[in-house]
Amino acid sequence: MEREIDFARPRRMRCGSCRLEWSVNAEWLERFDRALVGCPCCGTDCQSEDHPNFWVAQEDAAHDDSLVRKQYWYHSTTHADWPNRDFDPTALLSDVTKKRMEQLGSGGGGLGRWAERQRAKALHIGTYEAAVENMFRRMRNQDGSAEQFYLYRVRLSPDCVIEFGVQEEPTDFVGDAHLADVCGVGVNTFRYVNTHEDPSSISLAVEIDALHVVQRIRIPLEVPLSDPWVVEGTERLLDAASRPAPFPKTAVERLRRMPSALAVEAQRIETDASTHLPLELRDRISAAFEEANFHTEPSAYPAKLRGLVQLVGNPQAVLHLLDCETWRLV
Ligand SMILES: [Zn+2]
């Protein structure tokens, strides 16, 4: 079962002080972040410790356990084999680190305990919008724009055991969640309110046994180079590449290296692409223009931007691609 996909839907807020719940739009949130508005009942704004925060609407279908099991869930990652039961958390550690960790704890064996704890970490799945926004964040904040991302569509096991209610996100200070720390014995599915991606939607922290099957596609979408937006963007870049760098006008500009006309145009095209996105996503898109590779593949950058924007603007195309993939047993 597919939820309705809408990147610009109203968000639900709950006041940490008076517990009022109400819905807001992107413009209100922007004013809230600048402390210009607060809770409509008690006035508490973003500067207070008890500030209003995202909360889940009462009518969200994912309150219902049977719908949680029927609904499709999503995950975006750079791992081509997610979720992996044979995942070895020690694979990326150096021998020196391994030796040091082995000596930790009373009687040693720190490495084994650490690896066991890493393997028991919960996996996170959520709405389609949350998975796409997660990729945007990683591309922008974690320098991941050159990496290949994958979008997974997930079905839960019909006999997964779901914790009662919706809670706050159960992650620790490094962003890890362990269901054994927050749930009863045997629970492998935990609902929480996502306050970062698709804010006020329900996400799930799950153990791998709660997952039944997954489908996978590569994202962003591949866009035909004949796409008019890509053709126009490529022409603009080729034209800019033939122009000299803008002449420095001030002493400061003369001291630092001026960006090339090509780099300036690439930035303009990124800004133009973002105007097709809902307000709250506009400053999140980033496809990292690579000037050195421009002449071998001049269409690559506008095509990548177009593919990113289509994840938001044309989710039906994404769902259709997923429909063509076979389900893999977890
Ligand atoms: Zn209030």
Coordinates of N, CA and C in Angstrom, one line a residue, residues 46-197:
C46 N 10.9 29.6 19.7 CA 12.0 28.6 19.4 C 13.2 28.8 20.4
Q47 N 13.2 29.9 21.1 CA 14.3 30.2 22.0 C 14.1 29.5 23.4
S48 N 12.9 29.0 23.7 CA 12.7 28.4 25.0 C 13.1 26.9 25.0
E49 N 13.5 26.4 26.2 CA 13.8 25.0 26.3 C 12.6 24.1 26.0
D50 N 11.4 24.6 26.3 CA 10.1 23.9 26.0 C 9.5 24.3 24.7
H51 N 10.3 24.6 23.7 CA 9.8 25.2 22.5 C 8.9 24.1 21.8
P52 N 8.0 24.7 21.0 CA 7.2 23.7 20.1 C 8.1 23.0 19.2
N53 N 7.7 21.7 18.9 CA 8.5 20.9 18.0 C 7.5 20.1 17.2
F54 N 8.0 19.4 16.1 CA 7.2 18.6 15.2 C 6.6 17.5 16.0
W55 N 5.3 17.2 15.7 CA 4.6 16.0 16.3 C 3.8 15.4 15.2
V56 N 3.3 14.2 15.5 CA 2.5 13.4 14.5 C 1.0 13.7 14.6
A57 N 0.4 13.9 13.4 CA -1.1 14.2 13.4 C -1.8 12.9 13.9
Q58 N -2.9 13.2 14.6 CA -3.7 12.1 15.2 C -4.2 11.1 14.1
E59 N -4.5 11.8 12.9 CA -5.1 11.0 11.8 C -4.1 10.3 10.9
D60 N -2.8 10.3 11.3 CA -1.8 9.6 10.5 C -2.1 8.1 10.5
A61 N -2.2 7.5 9.3 CA -2.5 6.1 9.2 C -1.6 5.1 9.9
A62 N -0.3 5.6 10.1 CA 0.7 4.7 10.7 C 0.5 4.6 12.2
H63 N -0.5 5.2 12.8 CA -0.9 4.9 14.2 C -1.4 3.5 14.3
D64 N -2.0 3.0 13.2 CA -2.7 1.7 13.1 C -1.7 0.6 12.8
D65 N -1.5 -0.4 13.7 CA -0.5 -1.5 13.5 C -0.7 -2.2 12.2
S66 N -1.9 -2.5 11.8 CA -2.2 -3.3 10.6 C -1.8 -2.5 9.4
L67 N -2.0 -1.2 9.4 CA -1.6 -0.3 8.3 C 0.0 -0.2 8.2
V68 N 0.6 -0.2 9.4 CA 2.1 -0.1 9.4 C 2.6 -1.3 8.6
R69 N 2.0 -2.5 8.8 CA 2.5 -3.7 8.2 C 2.1 -3.7 6.7
K70 N 1.0 -3.1 6.3 CA 0.6 -3.1 4.9 C 1.3 -2.0 4.1
Q71 N 1.7 -0.9 4.7 CA 2.2 0.2 4.0 C 3.6 0.0 3.5
Y72 N 4.0 0.6 2.4 CA 5.4 0.6 1.9 C 6.2 1.6 2.7
W73 N 7.4 1.2 3.0 CA 8.4 2.1 3.7 C 9.6 2.3 2.9
Y74 N 10.4 3.4 3.1 CA 11.5 3.7 2.2 C 12.8 4.0 3.0
H75 N 13.9 3.8 2.3 CA 15.2 4.0 2.9 C 16.1 4.4 1.8
S76 N 17.0 5.5 2.0 CA 18.0 5.8 1.0 C 19.4 5.7 1.6
T77 N 20.3 5.2 0.8 CA 21.6 4.9 1.4 C 22.6 4.8 0.2
T78 N 23.9 4.8 0.5 CA 24.9 4.6 -0.5 C 25.3 3.1 -0.6
H79 N 24.7 2.3 0.3 CA 25.0 0.8 0.3 C 24.1 0.1 -0.8
A80 N 24.8 -0.6 -1.6 CA 24.1 -1.4 -2.7 C 23.5 -2.7 -2.2
D81 N 23.8 -3.1 -1.0 CA 23.3 -4.4 -0.5 C 22.6 -4.2 0.8
W82 N 21.9 -3.1 1.0 CA 21.2 -2.9 2.3 C 19.9 -3.7 2.2
P83 N 19.4 -4.2 3.3 CA 20.1 -4.4 4.6 C 20.9 -5.7 4.5
N84 N 22.1 -5.7 5.1 CA 23.0 -6.8 5.0 C 23.2 -7.6 6.3
R85 N 22.7 -8.8 6.4 CA 22.8 -9.6 7.6 C 24.2 -9.9 8.0
D86 N 25.1 -10.0 7.0 CA 26.5 -10.3 7.2 C 27.4 -9.1 7.4
F87 N 26.8 -8.0 7.6 CA 27.6 -6.7 7.8 C 28.6 -6.9 8.9
D88 N 29.9 -6.5 8.5 CA 31.0 -6.6 9.5 C 31.5 -5.2 9.9
P89 N 31.1 -4.8 11.0 CA 31.4 -3.4 11.4 C 32.9 -3.2 11.6
T90 N 33.7 -4.2 11.8 CA 35.1 -4.1 12.0 C 35.9 -3.9 10.7
A91 N 35.2 -4.1 9.6 CA 35.9 -4.1 8.3 C 36.7 -2.8 8.0
L92 N 36.1 -1.7 8.5 CA 36.8 -0.4 8.2 C 37.8 0.0 9.2
L93 N 38.0 -0.8 10.3 CA 38.9 -0.4 11.4 C 40.3 -0.8 11.0
S94 N 41.3 0.1 11.4 CA 42.7 -0.3 11.2 C 43.1 -1.4 12.2
D95 N 44.2 -2.1 11.9 CA 44.7 -3.1 12.8 C 45.0 -2.5 14.2
V96 N 45.6 -1.3 14.2 CA 46.0 -0.7 15.5 C 44.7 -0.4 16.3
T97 N 43.7 0.1 15.7 CA 42.4 0.4 16.4 C 41.8 -0.9 16.9
K98 N 41.8 -1.9 16.1 CA 41.3 -3.2 16.5 C 42.0 -3.7 17.8
K99 N 43.3 -3.6 17.7 CA 44.1 -4.1 18.9 C 43.8 -3.3 20.1
R100 N 43.7 -2.0 20.0 CA 43.4 -1.2 21.1 C 42.0 -1.5 21.7
M101 N 41.0 -1.7 20.8 CA 39.7 -2.0 21.3 C 39.6 -3.4 21.9
E102 N 40.4 -4.3 21.4 CA 40.4 -5.6 22.0 C 40.9 -5.6 23.4
Q103 N 41.7 -4.6 23.8 CA 42.2 -4.6 25.2 C 41.2 -3.9 26.1
L104 N 40.2 -3.2 25.6 CA 39.3 -2.5 26.4 C 38.4 -3.4 27.2
G105 N 37.9 -2.8 28.3 CA 36.9 -3.5 29.2 C 37.6 -4.5 30.1
S106 N 37.0 -5.0 31.1 CA 37.6 -5.9 32.1 C 37.7 -7.2 31.4
G107 N 38.9 -7.8 31.4 CA 39.2 -9.1 30.8 C 39.3 -9.0 29.3
G108 N 39.3 -7.8 28.7 CA 39.5 -7.7 27.2 C 38.2 -8.1 26.5
G109 N 38.4 -8.3 25.2 CA 37.2 -8.7 24.4 C 36.4 -7.5 24.0
G110 N 36.9 -6.3 24.1 CA 36.2 -5.0 23.8 C 35.7 -5.0 22.3
L111 N 36.6 -5.5 21.4 CA 36.2 -5.4 20.0 C 35.0 -6.2 19.7
G112 N 34.9 -7.5 20.2 CA 33.8 -8.3 20.0 C 32.5 -7.7 20.5
R113 N 32.6 -7.1 21.7 CA 31.3 -6.5 22.3 C 30.9 -5.3 21.5
W114 N 31.9 -4.5 21.0 CA 31.6 -3.3 20.2 C 30.9 -3.8 18.9
A115 N 31.5 -4.8 18.3 CA 30.9 -5.3 17.0 C 29.5 -5.8 17.1
E116 N 29.3 -6.5 18.3 CA 28.0 -7.1 18.5 C 26.9 -5.9 18.7
R117 N 27.4 -4.9 19.4 CA 26.5 -3.7 19.6 C 26.2 -3.0 18.3
Q118 N 27.3 -2.9 17.5 CA 27.1 -2.2 16.2 C 26.1 -3.0 15.3
R119 N 26.2 -4.3 15.3 CA 25.3 -5.2 14.5 C 23.9 -5.1 15.0
A120 N 23.7 -4.8 16.3 CA 22.3 -4.8 16.9 C 21.7 -3.4 16.7
K121 N 22.4 -2.5 16.0 CA 21.8 -1.1 15.8 C 20.5 -1.2 15.0
A122 N 19.6 -0.4 15.3 CA 18.3 -0.4 14.6 C 18.5 0.2 13.2
L123 N 17.8 -0.3 12.2 CA 17.7 0.3 10.9 C 16.6 1.3 10.8
H124 N 16.7 2.4 10.0 CA 15.7 3.4 10.0 C 15.0 3.4 8.6
I125 N 13.6 3.3 8.6 CA 12.8 3.4 7.4 C 11.7 4.5 7.7
G126 N 11.3 5.1 6.6 CA 10.3 6.1 6.8 C 9.5 6.3 5.5
T127 N 8.9 7.5 5.4 CA 8.1 7.9 4.2 C 9.0 8.0 3.0
Y128 N 8.4 8.0 1.8 CA 9.2 8.3 0.6 C 9.9 9.7 0.7
E129 N 9.1 10.7 1.2 CA 9.6 12.0 1.3 C 10.9 12.1 2.2
A130 N 10.8 11.3 3.3 CA 11.9 11.3 4.3 C 13.1 10.7 3.7
A131 N 13.0 9.7 2.9 CA 14.1 9.0 2.3 C 14.8 9.9 1.2
V132 N 14.0 10.7 0.5 CA 14.5 11.6 -0.5 C 15.2 12.8 0.2
E133 N 14.6 13.3 1.3 CA 15.2 14.4 2.0 C 16.5 14.0 2.7
N134 N 16.6 12.7 3.1 CA 17.8 12.2 3.7 C 18.9 12.2 2.7
M135 N 18.6 11.8 1.5 CA 19.7 11.9 0.5 C 20.1 13.3 0.2
F136 N 19.2 14.2 0.1 CA 19.5 15.6 -0.1 C 20.4 16.1 1.0
R137 N 20.1 15.8 2.2 CA 20.9 16.2 3.4 C 22.4 15.7 3.3
R138 N 22.4 14.4 2.9 CA 23.8 13.8 2.9 C 24.6 14.3 1.7
M139 N 23.9 14.7 0.6 CA 24.6 15.2 -0.5 C 25.2 16.6 -0.2
R140 N 24.4 17.3 0.6 CA 24.8 18.7 0.9 C 25.7 18.8 2.0
N141 N 25.4 18.1 3.1 CA 26.2 18.3 4.4 C 27.3 17.4 4.5
Q142 N 27.2 16.2 3.9 CA 28.3 15.2 4.2 C 29.1 15.0 2.9
D143 N 29.1 16.0 2.0 CA 30.0 15.8 0.8 C 29.7 14.6 0.0
G144 N 28.4 14.2 0.0 CA 28.1 12.9 -0.7 C 27.6 13.1 -2.1
S145 N 27.7 14.3 -2.7 CA 27.1 14.5 -3.9 C 27.7 13.7 -5.1
A146 N 28.9 13.2 -4.9 CA 29.5 12.4 -6.0 C 29.2 10.9 -5.9
E147 N 28.6 10.5 -4.7 CA 28.4 9.1 -4.5 C 27.1 8.6 -5.1
Q148 N 27.0 7.3 -5.4 CA 25.8 6.7 -6.0 C 24.9 6.4 -4.8
F149 N 23.7 6.9 -4.9 CA 22.7 6.6 -3.9 C 21.6 5.6 -4.4
Y150 N 21.0 4.8 -3.5 CA 20.0 3.9 -3.8 C 18.7 4.2 -3.0
L151 N 17.6 4.0 -3.6 CA 16.3 4.1 -2.9 C 15.7 2.7 -2.7
Y152 N 15.4 2.4 -1.5 CA 14.8 1.0 -1.2 C 13.4 1.2 -0.8
R153 N 12.5 0.4 -1.4 CA 11.1 0.3 -0.9 C 11.0 -1.0 -0.1
V154 N 10.4 -0.9 1.0 CA 10.5 -2.0 2.0 C 9.1 -2.4 2.4
R155 N 8.9 -3.7 2.6 CA 7.7 -4.3 3.2 C 8.1 -5.0 4.5
L156 N 7.3 -4.7 5.5 CA 7.6 -5.3 6.8 C 7.1 -6.7 6.8
S157 N 7.7 -7.5 7.7 CA 7.2 -8.9 7.9 C 5.8 -8.8 8.5
P158 N 4.9 -9.7 8.1 CA 3.5 -9.6 8.6 C 3.5 -9.9 10.1
D159 N 4.5 -10.6 10.6 CA 4.5 -10.9 12.1 C 5.5 -10.0 12.9
C160 N 5.9 -8.9 12.3 CA 6.8 -8.0 13.1 C 6.0 -7.5 14.4
V161 N 6.8 -7.3 15.4 CA 6.2 -6.9 16.7 C 6.4 -5.4 16.9
I162 N 5.3 -4.7 17.0 CA 5.3 -3.2 17.0 C 5.1 -2.6 18.4
E163 N 6.0 -1.8 18.8 CA 5.9 -1.1 20.1 C 4.7 -0.2 20.1
F164 N 4.0 -0.1 21.2 CA 2.8 0.7 21.3 C 3.1 2.2 21.1
G165 N 2.2 2.9 20.4 CA 2.2 4.3 20.3 C 3.4 4.9 19.4
V166 N 3.5 6.2 19.4 CA 4.5 6.9 18.7 C 5.4 7.7 19.7
Q167 N 6.7 7.5 19.6 CA 7.6 8.1 20.6 C 8.5 9.1 20.0
E168 N 9.3 9.7 20.8 CA 10.4 10.6 20.2 C 11.5 9.7 19.6
E169 N 12.3 10.2 18.7 CA 13.4 9.5 18.1 C 14.3 8.9 19.2
P170 N 14.5 7.5 19.1 CA 15.3 6.9 20.2 C 16.8 6.9 20.0
T171 N 17.4 7.8 19.2 CA 18.8 7.8 19.0 C 19.6 8.3 20.1
D172 N 20.9 7.8 20.2 CA 21.8 8.4 21.3 C 22.6 9.5 20.6
F173 N 23.7 9.9 21.4 CA 24.4 11.1 20.9 C 25.2 10.9 19.6
V174 N 25.4 9.7 19.2 CA 26.1 9.5 17.9 C 25.0 9.1 16.8
G175 N 23.7 9.2 17.2 CA 22.7 8.9 16.2 C 22.3 7.5 16.0
D176 N 22.8 6.6 17.0 CA 22.4 5.2 16.9 C 21.2 4.9 17.8
A177 N 20.4 3.9 17.4 CA 19.3 3.5 18.2 C 19.4 1.9 18.5
H178 N 19.1 1.5 19.7 CA 19.1 0.1 20.0 C 17.7 -0.2 20.6
L179 N 16.9 -1.0 19.9 CA 15.6 -1.2 20.4 C 15.6 -1.9 21.8
A180 N 16.6 -2.8 22.0 CA 16.6 -3.5 23.3 C 16.7 -2.5 24.5
D181 N 17.2 -1.3 24.2 CA 17.3 -0.3 25.3 C 16.0 0.4 25.6
V182 N 15.1 0.5 24.6 CA 13.9 1.3 24.7 C 12.5 0.5 24.6
C183 N 12.6 -0.8 24.3 CA 11.4 -1.6 24.0 C 11.3 -2.8 24.9
G184 N 10.2 -3.4 25.0 CA 10.0 -4.7 25.7 C 10.7 -5.8 24.9
V185 N 10.8 -7.0 25.6 CA 11.5 -8.1 24.9 C 10.6 -8.5 23.7
G186 N 11.3 -8.8 22.6 CA 10.7 -9.3 21.4 C 10.2 -8.3 20.4
V187 N 10.1 -7.0 20.9 CA 9.7 -5.9 20.0 C 10.8 -5.6 18.9
N188 N 10.4 -5.6 17.7 CA 11.4 -5.3 16.6 C 11.1 -4.1 15.7
T189 N 10.0 -3.4 16.1 CA 9.5 -2.3 15.3 C 9.1 -1.1 16.2
F190 N 9.7 0.0 16.0 CA 9.4 1.2 17.0 C 9.1 2.4 16.2
R191 N 7.9 3.0 16.4 CA 7.4 4.2 15.7 C 8.0 5.4 16.4
Y192 N 8.5 6.3 15.6 CA 8.9 7.6 16.2 C 8.6 8.8 15.3
V193 N 8.5 10.0 15.8 CA 8.2 11.1 15.0 C 9.5 11.6 14.4
N194 N 9.5 11.8 13.1 CA 10.7 12.3 12.5 C 10.7 13.8 12.5
T195 N 11.7 14.4 13.2 CA 11.7 15.9 13.3 C 12.7 16.5 12.3
H196 N 13.4 15.7 11.5 CA 14.4 16.2 10.6 C 14.0 16.1 9.1
E197 N 13.6 14.9 8.7 CA 13.2 14.7 7.3 C 11.7 14.4 7.2

